[in-house]
PDB file of C-alpha atoms and ligand atoms in Angstrom:
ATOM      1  CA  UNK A   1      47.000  58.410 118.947  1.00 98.00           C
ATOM      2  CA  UNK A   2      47.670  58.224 115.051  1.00 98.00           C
ATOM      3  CA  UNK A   3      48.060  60.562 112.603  1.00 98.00           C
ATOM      4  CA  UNK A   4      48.833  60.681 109.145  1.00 98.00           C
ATOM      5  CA  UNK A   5      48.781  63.738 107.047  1.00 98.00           C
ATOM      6  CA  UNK A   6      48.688  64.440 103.472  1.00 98.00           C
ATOM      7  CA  UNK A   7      50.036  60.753 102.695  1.00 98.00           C
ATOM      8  CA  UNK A   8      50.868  59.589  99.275  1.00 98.00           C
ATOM      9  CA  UNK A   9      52.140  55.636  98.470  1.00 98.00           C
ATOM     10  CA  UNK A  10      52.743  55.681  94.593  1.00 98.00           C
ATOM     11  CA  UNK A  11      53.983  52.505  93.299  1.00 97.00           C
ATOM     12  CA  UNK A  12      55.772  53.477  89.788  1.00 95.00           C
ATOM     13  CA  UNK A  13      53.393  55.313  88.088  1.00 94.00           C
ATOM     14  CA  UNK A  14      50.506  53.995  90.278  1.00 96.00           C
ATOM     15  CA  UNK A  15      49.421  56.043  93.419  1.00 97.00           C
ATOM     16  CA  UNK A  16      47.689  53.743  95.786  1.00 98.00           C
ATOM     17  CA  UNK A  17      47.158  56.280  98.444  1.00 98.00           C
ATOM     18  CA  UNK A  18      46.747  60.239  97.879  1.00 98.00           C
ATOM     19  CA  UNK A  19      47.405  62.658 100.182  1.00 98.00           C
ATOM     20  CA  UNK A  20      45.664  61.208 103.191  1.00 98.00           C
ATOM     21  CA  UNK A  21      44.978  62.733 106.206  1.00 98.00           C
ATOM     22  CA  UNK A  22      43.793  60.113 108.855  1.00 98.00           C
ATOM     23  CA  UNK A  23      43.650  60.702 112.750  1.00 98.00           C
ATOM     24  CA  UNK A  24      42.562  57.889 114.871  1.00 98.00           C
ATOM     25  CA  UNK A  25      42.039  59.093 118.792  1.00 98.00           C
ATOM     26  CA  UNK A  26      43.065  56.991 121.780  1.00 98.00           C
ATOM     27  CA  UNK A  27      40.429  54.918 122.818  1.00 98.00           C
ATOM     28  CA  UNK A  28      38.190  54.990 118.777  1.00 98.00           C
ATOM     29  CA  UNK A  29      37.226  52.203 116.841  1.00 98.00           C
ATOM     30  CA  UNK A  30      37.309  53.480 113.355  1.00 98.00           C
ATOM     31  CA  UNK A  31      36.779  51.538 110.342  1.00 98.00           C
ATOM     32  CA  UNK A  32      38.106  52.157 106.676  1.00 98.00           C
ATOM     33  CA  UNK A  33      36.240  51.032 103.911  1.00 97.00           C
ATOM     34  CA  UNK A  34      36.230  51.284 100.184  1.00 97.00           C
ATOM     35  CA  UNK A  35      35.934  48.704  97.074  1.00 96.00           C
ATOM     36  CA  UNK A  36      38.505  45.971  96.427  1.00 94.00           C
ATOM     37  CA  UNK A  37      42.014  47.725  95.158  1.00 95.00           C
ATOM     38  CA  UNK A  38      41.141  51.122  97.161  1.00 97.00           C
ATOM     39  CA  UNK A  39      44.533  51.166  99.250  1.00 97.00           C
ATOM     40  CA  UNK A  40      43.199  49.573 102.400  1.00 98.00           C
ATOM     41  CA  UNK A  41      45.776  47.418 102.489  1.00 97.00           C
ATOM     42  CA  UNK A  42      48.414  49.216 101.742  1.00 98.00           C
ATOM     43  CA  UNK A  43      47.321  52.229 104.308  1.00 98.00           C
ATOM     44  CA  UNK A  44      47.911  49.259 106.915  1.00 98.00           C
ATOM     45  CA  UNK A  45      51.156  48.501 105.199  1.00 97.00           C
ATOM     46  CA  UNK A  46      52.458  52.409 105.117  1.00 98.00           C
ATOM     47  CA  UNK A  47      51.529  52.673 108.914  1.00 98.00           C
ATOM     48  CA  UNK A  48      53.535  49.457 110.046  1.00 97.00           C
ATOM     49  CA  UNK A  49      56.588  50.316 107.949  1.00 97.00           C
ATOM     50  CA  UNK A  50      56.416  47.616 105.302  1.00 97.00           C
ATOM     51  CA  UNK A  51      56.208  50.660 102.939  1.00 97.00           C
ATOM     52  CA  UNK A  52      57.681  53.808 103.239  1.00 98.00           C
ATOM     53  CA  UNK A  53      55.309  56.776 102.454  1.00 98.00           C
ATOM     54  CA  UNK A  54      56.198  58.640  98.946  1.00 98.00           C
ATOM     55  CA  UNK A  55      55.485  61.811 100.805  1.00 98.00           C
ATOM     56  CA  UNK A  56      53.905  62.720 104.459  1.00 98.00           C
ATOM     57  CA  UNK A  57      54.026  61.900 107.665  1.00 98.00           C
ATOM     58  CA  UNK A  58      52.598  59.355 109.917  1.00 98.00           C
ATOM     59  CA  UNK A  59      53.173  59.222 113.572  1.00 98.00           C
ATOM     60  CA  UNK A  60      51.894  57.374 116.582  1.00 98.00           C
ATOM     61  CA  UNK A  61      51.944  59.783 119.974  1.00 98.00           C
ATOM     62  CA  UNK A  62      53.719  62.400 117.981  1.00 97.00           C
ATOM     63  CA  UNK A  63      56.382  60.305 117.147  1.00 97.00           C
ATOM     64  CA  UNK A  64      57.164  59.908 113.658  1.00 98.00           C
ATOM     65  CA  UNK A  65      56.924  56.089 111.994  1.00 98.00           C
ATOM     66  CA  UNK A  66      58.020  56.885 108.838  1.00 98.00           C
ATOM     67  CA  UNK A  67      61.390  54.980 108.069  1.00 96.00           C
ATOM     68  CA  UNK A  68      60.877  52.267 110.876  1.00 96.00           C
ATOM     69  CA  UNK A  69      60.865  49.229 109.818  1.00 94.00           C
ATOM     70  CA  UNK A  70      57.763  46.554 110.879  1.00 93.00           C
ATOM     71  CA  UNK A  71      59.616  45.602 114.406  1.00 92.00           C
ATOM     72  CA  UNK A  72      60.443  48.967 115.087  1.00 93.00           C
ATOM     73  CA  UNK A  73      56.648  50.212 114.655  1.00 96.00           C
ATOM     74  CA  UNK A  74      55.376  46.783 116.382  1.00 94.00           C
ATOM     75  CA  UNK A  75      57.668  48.041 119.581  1.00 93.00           C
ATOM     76  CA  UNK A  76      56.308  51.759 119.204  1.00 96.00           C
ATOM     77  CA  UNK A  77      53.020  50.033 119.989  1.00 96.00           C
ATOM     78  CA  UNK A  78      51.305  49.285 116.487  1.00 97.00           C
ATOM     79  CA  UNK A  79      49.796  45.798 115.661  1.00 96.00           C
ATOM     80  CA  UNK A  80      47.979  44.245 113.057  1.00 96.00           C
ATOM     81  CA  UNK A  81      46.919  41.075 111.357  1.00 94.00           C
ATOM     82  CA  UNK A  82      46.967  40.335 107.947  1.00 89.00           C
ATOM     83  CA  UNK A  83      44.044  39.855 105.037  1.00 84.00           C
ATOM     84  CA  UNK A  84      45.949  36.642 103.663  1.00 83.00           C
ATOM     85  CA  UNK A  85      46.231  35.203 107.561  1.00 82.00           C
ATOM     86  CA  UNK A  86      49.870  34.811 108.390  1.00 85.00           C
ATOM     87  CA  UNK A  87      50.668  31.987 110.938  1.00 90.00           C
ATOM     88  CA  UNK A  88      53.400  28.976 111.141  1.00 90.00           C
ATOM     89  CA  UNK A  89      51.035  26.143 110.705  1.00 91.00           C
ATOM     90  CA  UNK A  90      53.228  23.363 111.621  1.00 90.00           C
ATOM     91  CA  UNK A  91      53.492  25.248 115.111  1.00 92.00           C
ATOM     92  CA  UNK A  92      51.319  24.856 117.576  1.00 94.00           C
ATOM     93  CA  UNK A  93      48.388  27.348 118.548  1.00 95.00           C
ATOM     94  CA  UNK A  94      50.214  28.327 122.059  1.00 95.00           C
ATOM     95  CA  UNK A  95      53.752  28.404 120.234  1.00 93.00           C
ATOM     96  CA  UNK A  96      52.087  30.934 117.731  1.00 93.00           C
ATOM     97  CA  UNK A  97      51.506  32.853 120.285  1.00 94.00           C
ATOM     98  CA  UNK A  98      54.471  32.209 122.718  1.00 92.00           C
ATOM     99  CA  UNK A  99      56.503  33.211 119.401  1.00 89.00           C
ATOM    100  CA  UNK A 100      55.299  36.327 118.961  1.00 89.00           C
ATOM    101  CA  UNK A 101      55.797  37.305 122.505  1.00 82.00           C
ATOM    102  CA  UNK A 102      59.180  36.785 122.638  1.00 66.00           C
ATOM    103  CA  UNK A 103      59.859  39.982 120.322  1.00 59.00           C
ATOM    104  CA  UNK A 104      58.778  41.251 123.441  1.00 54.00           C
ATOM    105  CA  UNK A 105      60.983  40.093 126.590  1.00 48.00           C
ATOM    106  CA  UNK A 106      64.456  40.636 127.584  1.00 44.00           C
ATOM    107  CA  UNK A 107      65.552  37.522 125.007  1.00 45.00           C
ATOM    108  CA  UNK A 108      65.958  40.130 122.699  1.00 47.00           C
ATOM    109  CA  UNK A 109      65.758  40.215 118.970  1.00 47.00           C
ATOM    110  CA  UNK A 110      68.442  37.076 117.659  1.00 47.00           C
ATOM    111  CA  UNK A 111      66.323  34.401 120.704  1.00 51.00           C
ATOM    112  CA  UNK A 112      63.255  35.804 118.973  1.00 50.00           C
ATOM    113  CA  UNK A 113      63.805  35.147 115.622  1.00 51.00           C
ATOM    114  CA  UNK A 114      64.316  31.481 116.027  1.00 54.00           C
ATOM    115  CA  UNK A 115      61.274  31.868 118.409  1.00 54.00           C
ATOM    116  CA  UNK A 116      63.753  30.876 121.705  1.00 60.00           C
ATOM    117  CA  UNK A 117      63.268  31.473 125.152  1.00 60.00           C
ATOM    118  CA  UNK A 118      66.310  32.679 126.789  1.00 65.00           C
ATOM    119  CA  UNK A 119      65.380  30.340 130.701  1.00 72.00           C
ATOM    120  CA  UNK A 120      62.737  28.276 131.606  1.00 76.00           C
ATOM    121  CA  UNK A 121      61.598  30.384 133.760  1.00 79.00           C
ATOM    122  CA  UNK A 122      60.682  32.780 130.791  1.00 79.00           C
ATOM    123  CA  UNK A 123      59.222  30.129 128.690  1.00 82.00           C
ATOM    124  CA  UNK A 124      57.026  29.399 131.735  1.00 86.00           C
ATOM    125  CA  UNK A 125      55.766  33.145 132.128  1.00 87.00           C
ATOM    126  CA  UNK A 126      55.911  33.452 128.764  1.00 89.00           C
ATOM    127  CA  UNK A 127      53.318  30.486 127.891  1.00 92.00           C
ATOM    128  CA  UNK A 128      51.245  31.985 130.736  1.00 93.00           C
ATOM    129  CA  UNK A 129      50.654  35.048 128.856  1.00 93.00           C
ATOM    130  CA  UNK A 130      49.961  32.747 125.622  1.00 94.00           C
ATOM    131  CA  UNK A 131      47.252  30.649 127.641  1.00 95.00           C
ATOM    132  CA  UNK A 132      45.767  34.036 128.855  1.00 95.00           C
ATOM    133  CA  UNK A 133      45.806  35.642 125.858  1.00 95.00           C
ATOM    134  CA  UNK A 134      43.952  32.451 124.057  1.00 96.00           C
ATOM    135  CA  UNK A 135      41.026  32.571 126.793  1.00 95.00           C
ATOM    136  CA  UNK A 136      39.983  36.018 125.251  1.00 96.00           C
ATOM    137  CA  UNK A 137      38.241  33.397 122.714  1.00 94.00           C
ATOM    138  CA  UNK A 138      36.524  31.138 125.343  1.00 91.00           C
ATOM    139  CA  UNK A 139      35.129  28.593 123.777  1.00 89.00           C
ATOM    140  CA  UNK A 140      35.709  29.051 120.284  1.00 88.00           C
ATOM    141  CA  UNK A 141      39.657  28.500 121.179  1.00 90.00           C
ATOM    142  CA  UNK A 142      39.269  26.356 124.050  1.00 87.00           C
ATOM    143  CA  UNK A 143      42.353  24.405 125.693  1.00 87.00           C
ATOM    144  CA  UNK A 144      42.083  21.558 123.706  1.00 89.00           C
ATOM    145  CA  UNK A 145      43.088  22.888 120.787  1.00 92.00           C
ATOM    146  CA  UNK A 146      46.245  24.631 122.250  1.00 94.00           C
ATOM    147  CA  UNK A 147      48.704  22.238 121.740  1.00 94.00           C
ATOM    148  CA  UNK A 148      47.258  21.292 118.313  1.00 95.00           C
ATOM    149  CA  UNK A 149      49.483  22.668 114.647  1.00 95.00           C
ATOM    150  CA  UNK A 150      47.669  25.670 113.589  1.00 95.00           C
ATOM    151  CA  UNK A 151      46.746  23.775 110.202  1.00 95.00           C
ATOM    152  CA  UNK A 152      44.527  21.812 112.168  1.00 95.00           C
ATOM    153  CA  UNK A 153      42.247  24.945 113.203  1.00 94.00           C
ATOM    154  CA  UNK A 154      39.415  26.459 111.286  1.00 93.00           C
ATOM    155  CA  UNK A 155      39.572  29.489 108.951  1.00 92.00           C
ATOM    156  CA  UNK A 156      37.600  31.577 111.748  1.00 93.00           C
ATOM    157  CA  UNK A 157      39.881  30.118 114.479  1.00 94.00           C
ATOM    158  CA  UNK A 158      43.058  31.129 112.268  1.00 94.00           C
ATOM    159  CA  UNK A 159      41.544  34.838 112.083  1.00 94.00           C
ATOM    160  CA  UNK A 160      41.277  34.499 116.082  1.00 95.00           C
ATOM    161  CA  UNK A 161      44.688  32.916 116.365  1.00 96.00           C
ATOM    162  CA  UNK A 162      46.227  35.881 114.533  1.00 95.00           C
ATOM    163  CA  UNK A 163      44.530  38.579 116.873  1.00 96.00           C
ATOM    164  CA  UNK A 164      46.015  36.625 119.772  1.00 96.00           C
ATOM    165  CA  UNK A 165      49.221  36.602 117.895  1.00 95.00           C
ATOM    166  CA  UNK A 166      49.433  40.979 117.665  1.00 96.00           C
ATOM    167  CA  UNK A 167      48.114  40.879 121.373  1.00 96.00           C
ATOM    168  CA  UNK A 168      50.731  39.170 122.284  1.00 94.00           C
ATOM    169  CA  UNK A 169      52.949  42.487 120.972  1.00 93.00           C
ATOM    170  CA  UNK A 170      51.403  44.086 123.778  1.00 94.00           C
ATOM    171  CA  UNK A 171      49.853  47.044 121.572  1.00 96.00           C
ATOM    172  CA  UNK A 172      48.089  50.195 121.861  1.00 97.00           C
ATOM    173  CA  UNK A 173      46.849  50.460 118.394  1.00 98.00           C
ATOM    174  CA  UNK A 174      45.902  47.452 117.016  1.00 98.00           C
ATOM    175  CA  UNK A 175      45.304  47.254 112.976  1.00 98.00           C
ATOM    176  CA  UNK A 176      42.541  44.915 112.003  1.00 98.00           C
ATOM    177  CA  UNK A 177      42.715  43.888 107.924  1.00 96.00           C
ATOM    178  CA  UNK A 178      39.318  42.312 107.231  1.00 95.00           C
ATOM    179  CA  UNK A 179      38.668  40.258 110.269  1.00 95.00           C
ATOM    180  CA  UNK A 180      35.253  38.751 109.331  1.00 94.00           C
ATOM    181  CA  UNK A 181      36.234  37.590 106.083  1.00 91.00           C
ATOM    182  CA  UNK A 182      35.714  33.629 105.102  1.00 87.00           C
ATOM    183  CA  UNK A 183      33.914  34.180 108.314  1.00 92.00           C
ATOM    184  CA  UNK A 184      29.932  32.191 108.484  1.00 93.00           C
ATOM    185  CA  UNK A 185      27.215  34.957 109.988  1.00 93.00           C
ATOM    186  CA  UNK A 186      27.230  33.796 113.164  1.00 94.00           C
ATOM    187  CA  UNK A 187      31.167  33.809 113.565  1.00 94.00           C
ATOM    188  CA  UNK A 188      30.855  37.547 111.807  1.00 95.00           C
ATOM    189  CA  UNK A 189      28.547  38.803 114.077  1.00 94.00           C
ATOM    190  CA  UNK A 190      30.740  37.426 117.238  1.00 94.00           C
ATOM    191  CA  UNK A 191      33.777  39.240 115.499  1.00 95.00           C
ATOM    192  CA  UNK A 192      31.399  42.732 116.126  1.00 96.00           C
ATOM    193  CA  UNK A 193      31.513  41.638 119.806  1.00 96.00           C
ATOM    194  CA  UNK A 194      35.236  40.839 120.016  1.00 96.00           C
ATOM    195  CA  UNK A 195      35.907  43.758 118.103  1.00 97.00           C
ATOM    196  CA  UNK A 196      34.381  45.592 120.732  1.00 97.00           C
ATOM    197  CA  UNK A 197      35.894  43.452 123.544  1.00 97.00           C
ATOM    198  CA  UNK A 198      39.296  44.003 122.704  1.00 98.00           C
ATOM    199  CA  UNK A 199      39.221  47.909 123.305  1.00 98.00           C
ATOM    200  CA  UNK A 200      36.564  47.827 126.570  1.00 98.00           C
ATOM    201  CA  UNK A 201      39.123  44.918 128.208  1.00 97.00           C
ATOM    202  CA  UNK A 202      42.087  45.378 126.503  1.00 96.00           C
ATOM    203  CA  UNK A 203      42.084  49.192 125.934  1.00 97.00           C
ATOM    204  CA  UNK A 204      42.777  49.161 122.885  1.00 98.00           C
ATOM    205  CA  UNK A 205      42.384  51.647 120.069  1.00 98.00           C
ATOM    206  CA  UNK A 206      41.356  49.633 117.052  1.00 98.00           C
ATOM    207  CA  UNK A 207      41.713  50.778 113.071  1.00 98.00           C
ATOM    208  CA  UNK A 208      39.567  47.969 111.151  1.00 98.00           C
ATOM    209  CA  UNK A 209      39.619  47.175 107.432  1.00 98.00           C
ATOM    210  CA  UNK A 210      36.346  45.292 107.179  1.00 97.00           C
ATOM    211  CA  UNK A 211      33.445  44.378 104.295  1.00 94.00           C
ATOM    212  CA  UNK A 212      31.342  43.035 106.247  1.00 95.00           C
ATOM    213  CA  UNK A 213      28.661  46.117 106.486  1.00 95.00           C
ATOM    214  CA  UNK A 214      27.007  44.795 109.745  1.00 95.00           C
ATOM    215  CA  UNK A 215      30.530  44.273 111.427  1.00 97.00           C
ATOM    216  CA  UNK A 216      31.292  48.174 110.455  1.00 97.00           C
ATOM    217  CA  UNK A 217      27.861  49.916 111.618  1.00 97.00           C
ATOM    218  CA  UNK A 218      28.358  47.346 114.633  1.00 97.00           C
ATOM    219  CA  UNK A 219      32.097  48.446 115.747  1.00 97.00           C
ATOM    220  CA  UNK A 220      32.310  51.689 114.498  1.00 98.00           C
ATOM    221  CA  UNK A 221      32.900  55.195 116.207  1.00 98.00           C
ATOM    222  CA  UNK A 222      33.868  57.130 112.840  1.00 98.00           C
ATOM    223  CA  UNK A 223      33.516  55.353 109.243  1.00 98.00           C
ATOM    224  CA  UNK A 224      36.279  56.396 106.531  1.00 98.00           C
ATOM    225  CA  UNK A 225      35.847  55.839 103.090  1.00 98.00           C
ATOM    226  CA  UNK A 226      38.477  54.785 100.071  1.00 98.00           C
ATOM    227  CA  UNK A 227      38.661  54.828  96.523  1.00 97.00           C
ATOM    228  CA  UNK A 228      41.212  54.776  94.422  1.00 96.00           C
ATOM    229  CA  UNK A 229      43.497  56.143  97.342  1.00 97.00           C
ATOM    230  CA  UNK A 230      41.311  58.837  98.347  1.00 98.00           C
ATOM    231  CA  UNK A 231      39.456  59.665 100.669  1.00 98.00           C
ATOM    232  CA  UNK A 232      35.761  60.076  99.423  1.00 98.00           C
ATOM    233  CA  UNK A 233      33.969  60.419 102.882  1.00 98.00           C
ATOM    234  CA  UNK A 234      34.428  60.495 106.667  1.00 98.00           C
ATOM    235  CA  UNK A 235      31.894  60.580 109.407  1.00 98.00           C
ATOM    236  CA  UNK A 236      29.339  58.215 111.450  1.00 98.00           C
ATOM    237  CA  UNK A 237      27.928  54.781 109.494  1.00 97.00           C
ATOM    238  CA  UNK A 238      25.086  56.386 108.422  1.00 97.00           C
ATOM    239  CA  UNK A 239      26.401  58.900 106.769  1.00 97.00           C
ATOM    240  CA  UNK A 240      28.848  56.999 105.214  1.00 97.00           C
ATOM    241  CA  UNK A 241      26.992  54.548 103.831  1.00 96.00           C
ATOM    242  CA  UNK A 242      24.344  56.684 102.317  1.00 95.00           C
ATOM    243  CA  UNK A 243      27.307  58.951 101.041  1.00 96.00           C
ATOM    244  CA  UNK A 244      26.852  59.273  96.915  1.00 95.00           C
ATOM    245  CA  UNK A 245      30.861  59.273  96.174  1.00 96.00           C
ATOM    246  CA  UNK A 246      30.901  56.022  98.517  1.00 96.00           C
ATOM    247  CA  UNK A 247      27.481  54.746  96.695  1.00 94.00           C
ATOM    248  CA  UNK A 248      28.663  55.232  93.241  1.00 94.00           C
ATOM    249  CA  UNK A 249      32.231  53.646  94.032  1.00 93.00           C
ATOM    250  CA  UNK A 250      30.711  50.213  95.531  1.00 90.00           C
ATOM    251  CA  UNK A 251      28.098  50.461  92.588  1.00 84.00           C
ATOM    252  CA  UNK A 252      30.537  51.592  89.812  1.00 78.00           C
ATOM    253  CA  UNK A 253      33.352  48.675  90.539  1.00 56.00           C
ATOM    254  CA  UNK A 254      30.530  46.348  89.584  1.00 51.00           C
ATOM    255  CA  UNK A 255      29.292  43.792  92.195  1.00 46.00           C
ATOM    256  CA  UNK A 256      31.909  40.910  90.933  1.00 42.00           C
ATOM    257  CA  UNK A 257      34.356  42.661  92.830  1.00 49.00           C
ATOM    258  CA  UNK A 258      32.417  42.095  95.852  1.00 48.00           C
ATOM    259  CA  UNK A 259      31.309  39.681  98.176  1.00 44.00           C
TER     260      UNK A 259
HETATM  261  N1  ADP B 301      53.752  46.463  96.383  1.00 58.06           N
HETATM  262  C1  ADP B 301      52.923  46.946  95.448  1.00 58.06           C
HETATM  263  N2  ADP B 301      53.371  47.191  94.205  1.00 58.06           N
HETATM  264  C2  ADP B 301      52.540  47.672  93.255  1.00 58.06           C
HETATM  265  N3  ADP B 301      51.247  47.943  93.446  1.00 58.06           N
HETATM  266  C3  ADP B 301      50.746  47.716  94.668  1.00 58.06           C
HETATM  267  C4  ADP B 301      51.534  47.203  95.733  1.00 58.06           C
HETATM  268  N4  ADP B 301      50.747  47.078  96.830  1.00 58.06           N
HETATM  269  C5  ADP B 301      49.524  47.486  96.469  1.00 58.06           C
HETATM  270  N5  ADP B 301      49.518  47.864  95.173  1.00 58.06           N
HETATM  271  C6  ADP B 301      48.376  48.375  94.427  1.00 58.06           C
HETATM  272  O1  ADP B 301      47.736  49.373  95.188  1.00 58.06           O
HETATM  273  C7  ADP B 301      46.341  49.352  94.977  1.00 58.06           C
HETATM  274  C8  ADP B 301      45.626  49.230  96.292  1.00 58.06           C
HETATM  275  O2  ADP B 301      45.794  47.902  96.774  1.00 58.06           O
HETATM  276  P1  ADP B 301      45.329  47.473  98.222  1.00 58.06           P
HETATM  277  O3  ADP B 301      45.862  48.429  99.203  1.00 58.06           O
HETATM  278  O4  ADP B 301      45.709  46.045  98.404  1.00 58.06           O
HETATM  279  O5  ADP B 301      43.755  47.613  98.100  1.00 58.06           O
HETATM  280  P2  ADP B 301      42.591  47.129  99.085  1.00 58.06           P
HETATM  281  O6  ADP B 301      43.200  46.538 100.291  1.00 58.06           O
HETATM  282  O7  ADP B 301      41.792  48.352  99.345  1.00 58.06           O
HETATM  283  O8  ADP B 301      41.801  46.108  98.307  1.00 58.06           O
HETATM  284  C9  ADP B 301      46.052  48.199  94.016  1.00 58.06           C
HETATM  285  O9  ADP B 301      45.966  48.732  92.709  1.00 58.06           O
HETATM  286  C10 ADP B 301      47.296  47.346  94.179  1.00 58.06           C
HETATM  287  O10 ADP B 301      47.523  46.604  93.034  1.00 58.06           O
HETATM  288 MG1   MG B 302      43.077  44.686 101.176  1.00 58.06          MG
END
């Protein structure tokens, strides 16, 4: 489904990612760790066309990405939610989610951007989808809290807000940037299960940036490992995680730089 090849990101004269080669498959759960300031982040940010690639190529289907811009890759089928969570918190929960849906009907791009619904009709069907898409959560994001401003919500119900949000794009790969994180154990080990949830009722193929080690030998079909822009190792959890180069660059780093 993706597949990047020999991709370098270089900043100036700093190279944040060099020359990756990356191939998700339709229907994996891989996860991508690596210490803080490996080029996690911006991997996520070179596949959804906030960055464009120094050199390589990165394509979805065998369609090229690179040169999109972030809409353009969102309508290919790609995506994600942030590290820093990114939501309008004086909106509510369901128009967080009613606004990014919009993108994706016939009201086109200009009705989008000020988050309008071209008919009733469509705002109807349109907060349907919302509603439905919120009741992935159950109970953690229960109807009460719908019509509440996204300020009002918990970190770990901001984290679940934002997954809503990219469903909402209708996606086929969908780019996870540390979903546990600020997350309490028990709302870390539910994210395993929604993790797992999203591609076994949603079908979708899932790339995750996590730290959380329990959350990545939980979800994971294939473990890939940064540092310092490369990659250092690729293969199952356990061999990942007992992997020297992948040892010596958590232990290395220093454990200030981790959580
Ligand atoms: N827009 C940018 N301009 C300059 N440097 C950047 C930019 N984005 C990321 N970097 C640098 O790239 C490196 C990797 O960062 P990042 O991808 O955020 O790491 P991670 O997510 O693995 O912690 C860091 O050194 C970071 O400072
Ligand atoms: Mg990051």
């Amino acid at each position: 489904m993706l597949k990047l090849s020999n991709v370098t990101m270089e900043f100036g004269a700093l190279r944040s990612i060099s020359e990756l080669d990356l191939t998700v498959n339709e229907g994996e759960i891989v996860s991508v760790i690596g210490p803080n300031g490996a080029g996690k982040t911006t991997l996520f940010n070179v596949i959804t066309g906030i960055y464009t690639p120094t050199s390589g190529s990165v394509e979805l289907e065998g369609k090229s990405l690179v040169g999109l811009d972030p809409a353009r890759v969102n309508h290919a089928g790609v995506a994600r939610t942030f590290q820093n969570v990114r939501l309008f918190l004086n909106m509510s929960v369901i128009e967080n989610v009613m606004s990014a849906t919009y993108g994706h009907t016939r009201a086109g791009l200009f009705a989008s951007a000020l988050a309008l619904p071209k008919s009733r009709k469509e705002e109807k069907a349109v907060r349907a989808k919302a509603e439905e898409l919120l009741s992935f959560f159950g109970s953690r994001l229960t109807g009460y809290r719908w019509d509440q401003p996204a300020y009002s919500l918990s970190y770990a119900n901001r984290r679940r807000l934002e997954i809503a949000r990219a469903l909402a794009t209708e996606p086929k790969l969908l780019l996870l940037d540390e979903p546990a994180a600020g997350m309490n154990p028990k709302e870390t080990q539910e994210i395993t299960q929604v993790v797992e949830r999203l591609r076994a009722e949603k079908g979708l193929t899932i790339l995750i940036i996590e730290h959380d080690m329990h959350v990545v030998e939980g979800v994971s079909d294939r473990v890939v490992a940064l540092d310092h822009g490369v990659k250092i190792a690729e293969g199952n959890f356990d061999h990942v995680a007992t992997h020297p180069d992948v040892v010596e660059a958590y232990l290395g780093r220093g454990a200030a730089d981790r959580k």
